[in-house]
């Protein structure tokens, strides 16, 4: 048993998931959806619900993370994700540093870990990491000092857990809490999509009725069926009777070689037009993690149409990120916690 | 320890005293604010008995607590509903039990994030010993002395009931 091949790699993989949780099973880092149970995911969604209320008030700020310092470490360009993380931190009253590493010290020859040690020496509490290499956030989480939490804001093709959670939040707010009755279709470039990978894990953990992935064979990873999804190469069949249609961006910057005939052909087969959307349920919602390529993945009339919740996803991203940050940083010394009503004055 | 009266008896008396106090202070357009959850139940009753026309405002002070790092974030925080304009208003702040004073401190912090009220009058159904901050109520339904291990809690909303444990 001990010598069984592959055991070490399985253990290593489990270790990767487990570094997300502290000894009390609470979220310490948020690196991937994998390995997290429905209880934690639902806790994130419920907490985000509270913060969604804050974000609708005239004063959108609470003092929860006053005195905490959060560092946005972005090794890869991002507008939406970085700004919503920054806004989320500011609405929790944390201090935020934005470091764009690609234009910074690493270009002067400093190694990643040296850069980290320097920022760590400034006594920060949390790193939000985006990197174009899969596993970068894990690597950083394993190497930072134990009092620092790491949140993965997208690593290579691997994971984008806060995006997946804001998508779950958008679905829950539109379609209710019971994911069991939902049919969700994810369309497009599955091959390069860390968002899709995290979404599939989250949808399965929340017991979604059916998860379908749709795209050309060249953009669907081999063996994706093992993640508990049904593969469709035909768009009309794939989105038939779907409650939720999630479009993915064609990640041309990550494509090597001829995976695509042409954008026009892709749009003709897999672009979400009004006509194709008719195959889904009449009340289906249309999602896209952004940035959207109009006329490549999605028709303008659909992106801006009544079924689109694309901009709601952006709004909800703030609540989800506030929830994750406050859960991760509100975890210290909870073992001596008093019951809530006793602590209440 | 004293017997605890029923909330309804206390409320009738509190409403009368509050009316007098508002008259003395020449406050004719108060903004009543209840603190979640028990304070909102008490505020609803007082709001009705004083026939205040402006809607009741509510506060959930969970995000303003000073023990966040000890107890973590509560996933079921209810929305605070304060009118956009608290500047120069006369606020009646209502809670069920005044104990350490920390809830009231947090509530006042939250109110001040919205603006600078002209005055805040504090109304509590029960005032017990154990203050940790210099906070005192203007109107109290009943004062009681408890040992450090005793707790009093308001159940509700119908019927309102005080439970000692």
Tab-separated table of C-alpha atoms in Angstrom, chain B residues 1-141:
chain	number	residue	atom	x	y	z
B	1	UNK	CA	-32.485	39.092	42.372
B	2	UNK	CA	-35.581	41.146	41.492
B	3	UNK	CA	-38.514	39.681	39.620
B	4	UNK	CA	-38.473	40.552	35.963
B	5	UNK	CA	-41.579	42.221	34.628
B	6	UNK	CA	-43.044	41.206	31.263
B	7	UNK	CA	-41.758	43.190	28.271
B	8	UNK	CA	-45.275	44.462	27.483
B	9	UNK	CA	-45.652	46.023	30.949
B	10	UNK	CA	-42.216	47.585	30.682
B	11	UNK	CA	-42.891	48.887	27.174
B	12	UNK	CA	-46.061	50.773	28.149
B	13	UNK	CA	-44.160	52.605	30.873
B	14	UNK	CA	-41.138	53.229	28.620
B	15	UNK	CA	-43.335	54.748	25.910
B	16	UNK	CA	-44.829	57.212	28.421
B	17	UNK	CA	-41.425	58.215	29.805
B	18	UNK	CA	-39.997	58.586	26.308
B	19	UNK	CA	-42.873	60.864	25.282
B	20	UNK	CA	-42.193	63.078	28.290
B	21	UNK	CA	-38.478	63.164	27.631
B	22	UNK	CA	-38.945	64.120	23.970
B	23	UNK	CA	-41.317	66.895	25.027
B	24	UNK	CA	-38.810	68.176	27.602
B	25	UNK	CA	-36.050	68.171	25.022
B	26	UNK	CA	-38.338	69.757	22.409
B	27	UNK	CA	-37.706	66.924	19.935
B	28	UNK	CA	-40.645	66.768	17.534
B	29	UNK	CA	-39.196	64.755	14.634
B	30	UNK	CA	-37.153	61.930	16.141
B	31	UNK	CA	-35.534	59.175	14.064
B	32	UNK	CA	-35.993	55.845	15.839
B	33	UNK	CA	-33.268	53.241	15.269
B	34	UNK	CA	-33.496	49.638	16.528
B	35	UNK	CA	-30.434	47.410	16.921
B	36	UNK	CA	-30.783	43.889	15.480
B	37	UNK	CA	-32.361	41.669	16.610
B	38	UNK	CA	-34.011	42.283	19.996
B	39	UNK	CA	-33.640	46.043	19.805
B	40	UNK	CA	-35.650	46.094	16.573
B	41	UNK	CA	-38.522	44.229	18.276
B	42	UNK	CA	-38.569	46.759	21.126
B	43	UNK	CA	-38.233	49.679	18.714
B	44	UNK	CA	-41.165	48.390	16.625
B	45	UNK	CA	-43.386	48.506	19.722
B	46	UNK	CA	-42.231	51.969	20.808
B	47	UNK	CA	-42.455	53.273	17.247
B	48	UNK	CA	-46.077	52.209	17.164
B	49	UNK	CA	-46.959	53.452	20.648
B	50	UNK	CA	-45.422	56.869	19.983
B	51	UNK	CA	-47.099	56.993	16.545
B	52	UNK	CA	-43.901	58.075	14.812
B	53	UNK	CA	-44.640	58.522	11.121
B	54	UNK	CA	-41.117	58.217	9.733
B	55	UNK	CA	-40.197	54.564	9.098
B	56	UNK	CA	-38.195	52.719	11.728
B	57	UNK	CA	-34.481	52.481	10.935
B	58	UNK	CA	-32.459	49.390	11.847
B	59	UNK	CA	-28.810	48.679	12.514
B	60	UNK	CA	-26.869	45.434	12.466
B	61	UNK	CA	-23.645	46.234	14.231
B	62	UNK	CA	-21.911	42.913	13.476
B	63	UNK	CA	-19.436	44.586	11.130
B	64	UNK	CA	-18.639	47.220	13.761
B	65	UNK	CA	-17.953	44.899	16.681
B	66	UNK	CA	-14.638	45.205	18.456
B	67	UNK	CA	-14.339	41.442	18.929
B	68	UNK	CA	-14.327	40.551	15.215
B	69	UNK	CA	-10.831	39.102	15.383
B	70	UNK	CA	-11.970	36.846	18.240
B	71	UNK	CA	-15.283	35.583	16.967
B	72	UNK	CA	-14.870	35.979	13.210
B	73	UNK	CA	-17.421	37.146	10.735
B	74	UNK	CA	-21.074	36.275	11.212
B	75	UNK	CA	-22.436	34.978	7.914
B	76	UNK	CA	-26.000	36.081	8.626
B	77	UNK	CA	-25.679	39.811	9.130
B	78	UNK	CA	-28.905	41.655	8.412
B	79	UNK	CA	-28.806	44.861	6.429
B	80	UNK	CA	-28.676	48.140	8.284
B	81	UNK	CA	-31.473	50.394	7.110
B	82	UNK	CA	-30.594	53.946	7.947
B	83	UNK	CA	-32.021	56.884	6.020
B	84	UNK	CA	-29.345	58.623	3.949
B	85	UNK	CA	-29.707	61.737	6.055
B	86	UNK	CA	-28.844	61.343	9.753
B	87	UNK	CA	-27.054	64.702	9.827
B	88	UNK	CA	-28.589	66.936	12.520
B	89	UNK	CA	-31.268	64.387	13.370
B	90	UNK	CA	-32.421	63.542	16.901
B	91	UNK	CA	-31.958	59.797	17.127
B	92	UNK	CA	-33.658	57.433	19.540
B	93	UNK	CA	-31.421	54.375	19.701
B	94	UNK	CA	-33.184	51.260	20.990
B	95	UNK	CA	-31.698	47.995	22.251
B	96	UNK	CA	-33.013	45.121	24.336
B	97	UNK	CA	-30.309	44.589	26.969
B	98	UNK	CA	-27.621	47.086	28.003
B	99	UNK	CA	-24.727	45.074	29.391
B	100	UNK	CA	-21.077	45.870	28.584
B	101	UNK	CA	-21.907	48.917	26.459
B	102	UNK	CA	-19.935	47.611	23.479
B	103	UNK	CA	-22.975	47.180	21.221
B	104	UNK	CA	-23.970	50.803	21.830
B	105	UNK	CA	-20.421	51.981	21.136
B	106	UNK	CA	-20.486	50.036	17.826
B	107	UNK	CA	-23.952	51.358	16.934
B	108	UNK	CA	-22.875	54.957	17.536
B	109	UNK	CA	-19.811	54.401	15.351
B	110	UNK	CA	-21.999	53.132	12.545
B	111	UNK	CA	-24.425	56.042	12.894
B	112	UNK	CA	-21.565	58.522	12.742
B	113	UNK	CA	-20.383	56.925	9.492
B	114	UNK	CA	-23.628	58.230	8.012
B	115	UNK	CA	-23.374	61.728	9.456
B	116	UNK	CA	-23.383	63.801	12.641
B	117	UNK	CA	-26.677	63.533	14.471
B	118	UNK	CA	-27.854	66.387	16.636
B	119	UNK	CA	-28.480	64.051	19.592
B	120	UNK	CA	-28.782	60.378	20.481
B	121	UNK	CA	-31.178	59.194	23.191
B	122	UNK	CA	-30.580	55.649	24.383
B	123	UNK	CA	-33.556	53.460	25.288
B	124	UNK	CA	-33.113	49.922	26.662
B	125	UNK	CA	-35.626	47.378	27.859
B	126	UNK	CA	-33.221	45.963	30.449
B	127	UNK	CA	-30.182	47.531	32.027
B	128	UNK	CA	-27.951	45.062	33.814
B	129	UNK	CA	-24.663	45.505	35.653
B	130	UNK	CA	-21.343	44.771	33.937
B	131	UNK	CA	-20.571	47.937	32.013
B	132	UNK	CA	-17.116	47.982	30.411
B	133	UNK	CA	-17.538	51.338	28.691
B	134	UNK	CA	-18.930	54.662	29.952
B	135	UNK	CA	-22.365	54.206	28.379
B	136	UNK	CA	-25.655	54.961	30.112
B	137	UNK	CA	-29.250	54.714	28.974
B	138	UNK	CA	-31.672	57.653	29.120
B	139	UNK	CA	-34.696	55.419	29.467
B	140	UNK	CA	-34.704	51.943	30.964
B	141	UNK	CA	-37.573	49.476	31.328
